[in-house]
Amino acid sequence: MKRRIFSGIQPSEVIHIGNYIGAVRRWVEMQDDPEKENIFCIVDLHALTVPQDPNALRARTLELLALFLAVGLDPNKSLLFVQSHVTVHAEGAWLLNCVTPEGWLKKMTQYKDKSQKQETVLTGLLDYPVLMAADILFYDTHEVPVGEDQKQHVELARNIAERFNHLYGETFIVPEPAIAKAGARIMGLDDPSAKMSKSLAHTKGHAVRLLDDPKEIERTIMRAKTDSGSEIRFSKDPAKAGVNNLLTIYQALTGKATEHVEADFTNARGYGDLKKAVAEVVIEKMEPIRRRYSEIVSDSAELQRIMRMGAEKARAISEPRLVDVKQKMGLIMTA
Ligand code: TYM
């Protein structure tokens, strides 16, 4: 039996190289693995957990689908769909809410961080990991490829699955997080002590965004914060986090082993050479994506077709599990 893969990304703000390296790039690789059946979702309901401008959200959802295609996700190889087009997610989240202790949600690191930054904390923000658990569990998912920051949420989905199975009998597969070896946590280029984040993607110097032009990419990387030393090696020392982050980006995009990455810089004349090399590989990877994106994004009929096809296939997979869960929980199903 094939292993089912499910992952998602929010259409909030713009996608940056952290999202690309930690998640989307790996999804593209998984497509050609005959052992895997892949489902990738644009999680627009998750985006609503913080206030959104409705028109901007609609536009970004379509742009993200075009970006999926531009990076190489293929709707004939992977199931691509928009979360809100399949009602199982919201309905499933409600059912899972009713087996999830609220204490589990209040402990989530991301909730604690994000809620501190909001004046009014919406209930959806607290409940966000339960919706994510519904995404994963109603598709009988085995593996969830995500960046390091989502690991805790996948673990919560495992706990919810186990609790449900314990209360109502074997129902859900208990999914595994699949975290990349290189690049699972890309740090901000302006502040390598904090993760690169979509909410800061418009702050000058923080992130390379997927559709930035080569000049902008070069400017951002050349300005990246490093330290006053000159040694170019991977390091866990917080003082060297900037250099470590640049090497991690270089490694993830070139696919080279650690010793080969370090060997590339043994004759470097300082961090300037490192930054130039990183800018070159990032530009080389991003240029074809930007070109393809500009061709795809205007074909709204094709984007609509892909969304419809994806939603139909997604319903066919998830609806039977929803019926099963409702029956087990004591809800009446009419014939
Ligand atoms: P989101 O939209 O914040 O991020 C999408 C993916 O990018 C990864 N990521 C990073 N990886 C490396 N370095 C970084 N700085 C970095 N920032 C983000 C994230 O780990 C993620 O894999 N809740 C999820 C979306 C979601 C989901 C799901 C994922 C909803 N339902 C079901 C998997 C399965 C989120 O907000 O990701």
Short mmCIF file of C-alpha atoms and ligand atoms in Angstrom, two decimals:
data_model
loop_
_atom_site.label_atom_id
_atom_site.label_comp_id
_atom_site.label_asym_id
_atom_site.label_seq_id
_atom_site.Cartn_x
_atom_site.Cartn_y
_atom_site.Cartn_z
CA MET A 1 0.00 0.00 0.00
CA LYS A 2 1.20 3.49 -0.83
CA ARG A 3 2.00 5.84 2.01
CA ARG A 4 -0.31 8.81 1.98
CA ILE A 5 1.32 12.23 2.39
CA PHE A 6 -0.65 15.32 3.41
CA SER A 7 0.65 18.83 3.87
CA GLY A 8 -0.64 22.37 3.70
CA ILE A 9 0.37 25.98 3.49
CA GLN A 10 -1.51 29.15 4.36
CA PRO A 11 -2.28 31.76 1.71
CA SER A 12 -1.26 34.46 4.14
CA GLU A 13 1.26 37.07 3.02
CA VAL A 14 3.88 35.92 0.54
CA ILE A 15 5.76 32.65 0.46
CA HIS A 16 9.45 32.87 1.37
CA ILE A 17 12.45 30.61 0.91
CA GLY A 18 11.89 29.18 4.41
CA ASN A 19 8.52 27.79 3.26
CA TYR A 20 10.14 26.64 0.04
CA ILE A 21 13.11 24.90 1.65
CA GLY A 22 11.28 23.52 4.70
CA ALA A 23 8.18 22.32 2.84
CA VAL A 24 7.20 23.01 -0.78
CA ARG A 25 10.49 21.97 -2.42
CA ARG A 26 10.26 18.62 -0.64
CA TRP A 27 6.67 18.14 -1.81
CA VAL A 28 7.88 18.43 -5.41
CA GLU A 29 10.49 15.72 -4.78
CA MET A 30 7.90 13.43 -3.18
CA GLN A 31 5.73 13.51 -6.30
CA ASP A 32 7.98 11.16 -8.18
CA ASP A 33 8.22 8.60 -5.39
CA PRO A 34 6.11 5.61 -6.48
CA GLU A 35 5.62 4.63 -2.83
CA LYS A 36 3.82 7.86 -2.01
CA GLU A 37 0.41 9.33 -2.73
CA ASN A 38 0.55 13.08 -2.22
CA ILE A 39 -2.06 15.61 -1.16
CA PHE A 40 -1.17 19.30 -0.88
CA CYS A 41 -3.66 21.82 0.36
CA ILE A 42 -3.96 25.59 0.38
CA VAL A 43 -5.32 26.11 3.89
CA ASP A 44 -7.43 29.25 3.52
CA LEU A 45 -9.51 28.49 6.64
CA HIS A 46 -6.31 28.58 8.66
CA ALA A 47 -5.53 32.02 7.25
CA LEU A 48 -8.78 33.31 8.79
CA THR A 49 -7.43 32.76 12.29
CA VAL A 50 -5.99 36.28 12.06
CA PRO A 51 -7.93 39.15 10.43
CA GLN A 52 -7.71 39.17 6.61
CA ASP A 53 -8.83 41.51 3.87
CA PRO A 54 -11.33 39.36 1.90
CA ASN A 55 -10.22 40.48 -1.58
CA ALA A 56 -6.57 40.11 -0.74
CA LEU A 57 -7.17 36.61 0.68
CA ARG A 58 -8.99 35.53 -2.50
CA ALA A 59 -6.19 36.90 -4.69
CA ARG A 60 -3.46 35.27 -2.61
CA THR A 61 -5.20 31.89 -2.71
CA LEU A 62 -5.18 31.91 -6.52
CA GLU A 63 -1.61 33.21 -6.59
CA LEU A 64 -0.52 30.42 -4.27
CA LEU A 65 -2.09 27.83 -6.55
CA ALA A 66 -0.23 29.37 -9.50
CA LEU A 67 2.94 29.25 -7.41
CA PHE A 68 2.33 25.55 -6.64
CA LEU A 69 2.32 24.89 -10.38
CA ALA A 70 5.32 27.17 -10.97
CA VAL A 71 7.51 25.30 -8.46
CA GLY A 72 6.63 22.04 -10.20
CA LEU A 73 3.66 20.56 -8.34
CA ASP A 74 1.63 18.73 -10.96
CA PRO A 75 -2.15 18.23 -10.49
CA ASN A 76 -1.88 14.97 -12.40
CA LYS A 77 0.66 13.60 -9.95
CA SER A 78 -0.46 15.20 -6.68
CA LEU A 79 -3.87 16.14 -5.38
CA LEU A 80 -3.92 19.94 -5.11
CA PHE A 81 -6.92 21.66 -3.56
CA VAL A 82 -8.25 24.53 -1.47
CA GLN A 83 -9.28 23.62 2.07
CA SER A 84 -12.55 25.61 2.19
CA HIS A 85 -13.81 23.81 -0.95
CA VAL A 86 -14.18 20.62 1.06
CA THR A 87 -16.52 20.98 4.04
CA VAL A 88 -15.08 17.88 5.74
CA HIS A 89 -12.28 20.03 7.23
CA ALA A 90 -14.51 22.42 9.17
CA GLU A 91 -17.00 19.73 10.12
CA GLY A 92 -14.26 17.30 11.08
CA ALA A 93 -12.58 19.97 13.19
CA TRP A 94 -15.79 20.40 15.19
CA LEU A 95 -16.02 16.68 15.87
CA LEU A 96 -12.36 16.57 16.92
CA ASN A 97 -12.89 19.65 19.12
CA CYS A 98 -15.24 17.51 21.14
CA VAL A 99 -12.49 15.03 22.04
CA THR A 100 -9.65 17.56 22.51
CA PRO A 101 -8.99 18.98 25.99
CA GLU A 102 -8.55 22.76 25.78
CA GLY A 103 -5.38 22.48 27.92
CA TRP A 104 -3.63 20.76 24.99
CA LEU A 105 -4.26 23.82 22.80
CA LYS A 106 -3.18 26.41 25.35
CA LYS A 107 0.19 24.67 25.56
CA MET A 108 1.00 25.12 21.86
CA THR A 109 4.11 27.29 21.41
CA GLN A 110 2.81 28.95 18.27
CA TYR A 111 -0.45 29.91 20.00
CA LYS A 112 1.46 31.37 22.93
CA ASP A 113 3.68 33.42 20.58
CA LYS A 114 1.00 34.58 18.19
CA SER A 115 -1.64 35.36 20.81
CA GLN A 116 0.78 37.69 22.59
CA LYS A 117 1.05 39.77 19.43
CA GLN A 118 -2.73 40.20 18.95
CA GLU A 119 -4.93 42.71 20.67
CA THR A 120 -7.96 40.45 20.32
CA VAL A 121 -7.20 36.76 20.21
CA LEU A 122 -9.76 34.95 18.05
CA THR A 123 -11.06 31.56 19.16
CA GLY A 124 -9.96 30.23 15.76
CA LEU A 125 -6.34 30.95 16.64
CA LEU A 126 -6.55 28.71 19.70
CA ASP A 127 -8.43 26.06 17.72
CA TYR A 128 -6.10 26.19 14.70
CA PRO A 129 -4.23 22.92 15.53
CA VAL A 130 -7.53 21.01 15.73
CA LEU A 131 -8.42 22.16 12.20
CA MET A 132 -4.94 21.04 11.15
CA ALA A 133 -5.54 17.67 12.82
CA ALA A 134 -8.79 17.35 10.82
CA ASP A 135 -6.86 18.12 7.60
CA ILE A 136 -4.46 15.33 8.36
CA LEU A 137 -6.64 12.68 9.98
CA PHE A 138 -9.66 12.65 7.65
CA TYR A 139 -7.34 11.75 4.75
CA ASP A 140 -5.89 8.66 6.49
CA THR A 141 -2.47 10.30 6.32
CA HIS A 142 0.73 8.42 7.16
CA GLU A 143 3.28 11.22 6.80
CA VAL A 144 3.20 15.00 7.17
CA PRO A 145 6.17 16.85 5.62
CA VAL A 146 6.53 20.17 7.45
CA GLY A 147 9.17 22.54 8.80
CA GLU A 148 10.31 22.30 12.42
CA ASP A 149 7.77 24.94 13.58
CA GLN A 150 4.82 22.66 12.75
CA LYS A 151 6.15 19.55 14.47
CA GLN A 152 4.28 20.25 17.70
CA HIS A 153 1.00 20.57 15.77
CA VAL A 154 1.55 17.21 14.05
CA GLU A 155 2.25 15.69 17.46
CA LEU A 156 -1.04 17.12 18.69
CA ALA A 157 -2.79 15.50 15.71
CA ARG A 158 -1.22 12.19 16.80
CA ASN A 159 -2.54 12.69 20.33
CA ILE A 160 -6.02 13.51 19.05
CA ALA A 161 -6.00 10.42 16.80
CA GLU A 162 -4.94 8.19 19.69
CA ARG A 163 -7.54 9.65 22.01
CA PHE A 164 -10.31 9.22 19.45
CA ASN A 165 -9.23 5.64 18.72
CA HIS A 166 -9.22 4.93 22.45
CA LEU A 167 -12.71 6.42 22.98
CA TYR A 168 -14.49 5.11 19.85
CA GLY A 169 -12.35 2.23 18.53
CA GLU A 170 -9.63 2.06 15.83
CA THR A 171 -10.48 4.81 13.33
CA PHE A 172 -7.63 7.15 12.51
CA ILE A 173 -4.12 6.39 11.31
CA VAL A 174 -1.63 7.96 13.74
CA PRO A 175 0.47 10.18 11.43
CA GLU A 176 4.23 10.82 11.55
CA PRO A 177 5.84 14.24 11.08
CA ALA A 178 8.52 14.22 8.32
CA ILE A 179 11.01 16.99 9.01
CA ALA A 180 13.78 17.82 6.51
CA LYS A 181 17.38 17.08 7.53
CA ALA A 182 18.64 20.37 6.08
CA GLY A 183 16.61 23.55 6.23
CA ALA A 184 13.74 22.61 8.53
CA ARG A 185 14.16 25.97 10.26
CA ILE A 186 15.44 28.81 8.11
CA MET A 187 16.12 31.92 10.18
CA GLY A 188 15.42 35.57 9.39
CA LEU A 189 18.20 37.14 7.31
CA ASP A 190 17.95 40.36 9.32
CA ASP A 191 17.85 38.52 12.67
CA PRO A 192 19.18 34.96 12.64
CA SER A 193 17.97 34.38 16.19
CA ALA A 194 14.32 34.21 15.01
CA LYS A 195 12.70 32.00 12.38
CA MET A 196 11.99 33.46 8.93
CA SER A 197 8.30 34.23 9.07
CA LYS A 198 5.55 35.16 6.61
CA SER A 199 4.25 37.86 8.89
CA LEU A 200 7.62 39.65 8.60
CA ALA A 201 8.11 38.88 4.88
CA HIS A 202 7.53 42.54 3.99
CA THR A 203 10.08 43.83 6.52
CA LYS A 204 13.13 44.96 4.58
CA GLY A 205 15.95 42.43 4.68
CA HIS A 206 14.00 39.74 6.58
CA ALA A 207 13.27 37.21 3.85
CA VAL A 208 13.78 36.28 0.23
CA ARG A 209 10.28 35.95 -1.17
CA LEU A 210 9.68 33.43 -3.93
CA LEU A 211 8.81 36.00 -6.57
CA ASP A 212 11.51 38.58 -5.78
CA ASP A 213 13.56 39.67 -8.78
CA PRO A 214 17.28 38.77 -8.89
CA LYS A 215 18.43 42.26 -7.87
CA GLU A 216 16.23 42.23 -4.81
CA ILE A 217 17.38 38.72 -3.87
CA GLU A 218 20.99 39.78 -4.16
CA ARG A 219 20.41 42.92 -2.09
CA THR A 220 18.66 41.01 0.69
CA ILE A 221 21.31 38.30 0.93
CA MET A 222 24.29 40.67 0.70
CA ARG A 223 22.77 42.57 3.63
CA ALA A 224 22.19 39.45 5.75
CA LYS A 225 23.30 39.80 9.34
CA THR A 226 26.44 37.84 10.21
CA ASP A 227 29.13 38.40 12.87
CA SER A 228 32.51 40.08 13.00
CA GLY A 229 34.51 36.87 12.37
CA SER A 230 35.49 35.27 9.09
CA GLU A 231 35.28 31.50 9.59
CA ILE A 232 32.77 29.80 7.27
CA ARG A 233 31.59 26.59 8.97
CA PHE A 234 28.33 25.12 10.21
CA SER A 235 28.00 25.96 13.89
CA LYS A 236 25.49 25.74 16.72
CA ASP A 237 27.00 28.80 18.43
CA PRO A 238 24.25 31.46 18.63
CA ALA A 239 26.84 34.11 17.79
CA LYS A 240 27.46 32.37 14.43
CA ALA A 241 23.76 31.84 13.62
CA GLY A 242 23.84 34.18 10.59
CA VAL A 243 26.64 32.29 8.84
CA ASN A 244 25.08 28.98 9.81
CA ASN A 245 21.77 30.09 8.27
CA LEU A 246 23.43 31.11 4.99
CA LEU A 247 25.26 27.78 4.82
CA THR A 248 21.99 25.94 5.54
CA ILE A 249 20.23 27.73 2.67
CA TYR A 250 23.17 26.94 0.39
CA GLN A 251 23.18 23.29 1.46
CA ALA A 252 19.42 22.83 1.07
CA LEU A 253 19.41 24.32 -2.43
CA THR A 254 22.55 22.59 -3.72
CA GLY A 255 21.88 19.25 -2.01
CA LYS A 256 25.59 19.00 -1.12
CA ALA A 257 26.91 17.11 1.93
CA THR A 258 28.12 19.20 4.90
CA GLU A 259 31.84 18.63 4.17
CA HIS A 260 31.40 19.60 0.50
CA VAL A 261 29.56 22.78 1.48
CA GLU A 262 32.37 23.77 3.86
CA ALA A 263 35.00 22.81 1.25
CA ASP A 264 33.38 25.24 -1.21
CA PHE A 265 34.35 28.07 1.13
CA THR A 266 37.82 27.11 2.40
CA ASN A 267 39.41 29.69 0.10
CA ALA A 268 36.74 32.34 0.57
CA ARG A 269 37.96 35.82 1.41
CA GLY A 270 35.31 36.46 4.06
CA TYR A 271 31.56 36.49 4.39
CA GLY A 272 31.15 38.57 1.22
CA ASP A 273 32.14 35.54 -0.88
CA LEU A 274 29.72 33.32 1.03
CA LYS A 275 26.87 35.77 0.49
CA LYS A 276 27.62 36.03 -3.22
CA ALA A 277 27.58 32.25 -3.60
CA VAL A 278 24.31 31.95 -1.66
CA ALA A 279 22.70 34.73 -3.72
CA GLU A 280 23.74 32.93 -6.92
CA VAL A 281 22.16 29.59 -5.99
CA VAL A 282 18.99 31.24 -4.71
CA ILE A 283 18.63 33.29 -7.91
CA GLU A 284 19.32 30.21 -10.03
CA LYS A 285 16.51 28.31 -8.28
CA MET A 286 14.02 31.19 -8.16
CA GLU A 287 14.35 32.51 -11.71
CA PRO A 288 12.59 29.62 -13.50
CA ILE A 289 9.85 29.67 -10.84
CA ARG A 290 9.25 33.38 -11.39
CA ARG A 291 9.12 32.91 -15.16
CA ARG A 292 6.66 30.01 -15.03
CA TYR A 293 4.53 31.83 -12.46
CA SER A 294 4.02 34.83 -14.70
CA GLU A 295 2.77 32.54 -17.49
CA ILE A 296 0.40 30.58 -15.25
CA VAL A 297 -1.14 33.20 -12.98
CA SER A 298 -3.22 34.88 -15.68
CA ASP A 299 -4.85 31.62 -16.83
CA SER A 300 -7.75 31.80 -14.39
CA ALA A 301 -9.84 29.23 -16.30
CA GLU A 302 -7.10 26.64 -15.80
CA LEU A 303 -6.69 27.54 -12.12
CA GLN A 304 -10.47 27.18 -11.64
CA ARG A 305 -10.40 23.80 -13.38
CA ILE A 306 -7.58 22.54 -11.15
CA MET A 307 -9.38 23.73 -8.00
CA ARG A 308 -12.63 22.01 -9.02
CA MET A 309 -10.90 18.77 -9.93
CA GLY A 310 -8.88 18.81 -6.69
CA ALA A 311 -11.92 19.47 -4.50
CA GLU A 312 -13.82 16.60 -6.07
CA LYS A 313 -11.00 14.13 -5.51
CA ALA A 314 -10.43 15.40 -1.96
CA ARG A 315 -14.12 14.91 -1.11
CA ALA A 316 -14.04 11.37 -2.45
CA ILE A 317 -11.21 10.52 -0.05
CA SER A 318 -12.31 12.35 3.09
CA GLU A 319 -16.11 12.07 3.11
CA PRO A 320 -16.29 8.33 3.87
CA ARG A 321 -14.04 8.85 6.93
CA LEU A 322 -16.30 11.71 8.07
CA VAL A 323 -19.39 9.46 7.84
CA ASP A 324 -17.55 6.77 9.78
CA VAL A 325 -16.60 9.23 12.56
CA LYS A 326 -20.10 10.71 12.80
CA GLN A 327 -21.61 7.28 13.13
CA LYS A 328 -19.12 6.28 15.80
CA MET A 329 -19.89 9.46 17.75
CA GLY A 330 -23.62 8.75 17.76
CA LEU A 331 -24.92 11.09 15.06
CA ILE A 332 -27.81 9.89 12.91
CA MET A 333 -27.06 9.53 9.21
CA THR A 334 -30.11 9.65 6.93
CA ALA A 335 -30.15 7.17 4.09
P1 TYM B 1 2.68 27.73 7.14
O1 TYM B 1 1.78 28.22 6.06
O2 TYM B 1 3.06 28.69 8.23
O3 TYM B 1 4.04 27.21 6.52
C1 TYM B 1 4.07 26.29 5.43
C2 TYM B 1 5.22 25.33 5.61
O4 TYM B 1 6.48 26.04 5.65
C3 TYM B 1 7.21 25.64 6.80
N1 TYM B 1 8.00 26.79 7.28
C4 TYM B 1 9.34 26.79 7.40
N2 TYM B 1 10.27 25.85 7.14
C5 TYM B 1 11.57 26.19 7.36
N3 TYM B 1 11.98 27.40 7.82
C6 TYM B 1 11.08 28.38 8.10
N4 TYM B 1 11.47 29.56 8.54
C7 TYM B 1 9.68 28.08 7.89
N5 TYM B 1 8.54 28.81 8.05
C8 TYM B 1 7.52 27.99 7.67
C9 TYM B 1 6.16 25.21 7.82
O5 TYM B 1 6.68 24.36 8.80
C10 TYM B 1 5.14 24.53 6.92
O6 TYM B 1 5.52 23.20 6.68
N6 TYM B 1 -0.43 25.07 10.02
C11 TYM B 1 0.42 25.02 8.85
C12 TYM B 1 -0.33 24.65 7.59
C13 TYM B 1 -1.17 23.43 7.68
C14 TYM B 1 -0.74 22.09 7.57
C15 TYM B 1 -1.91 21.30 7.67
C16 TYM B 1 0.52 21.51 7.39
C17 TYM B 1 -2.53 23.40 7.86
N7 TYM B 1 -2.98 22.12 7.83
C18 TYM B 1 -1.86 19.90 7.60
C19 TYM B 1 0.57 20.12 7.33
C20 TYM B 1 -0.60 19.32 7.42
C21 TYM B 1 1.03 26.41 8.61
O7 TYM B 1 0.52 27.39 9.04
O8 TYM B 1 2.11 26.39 7.76
#
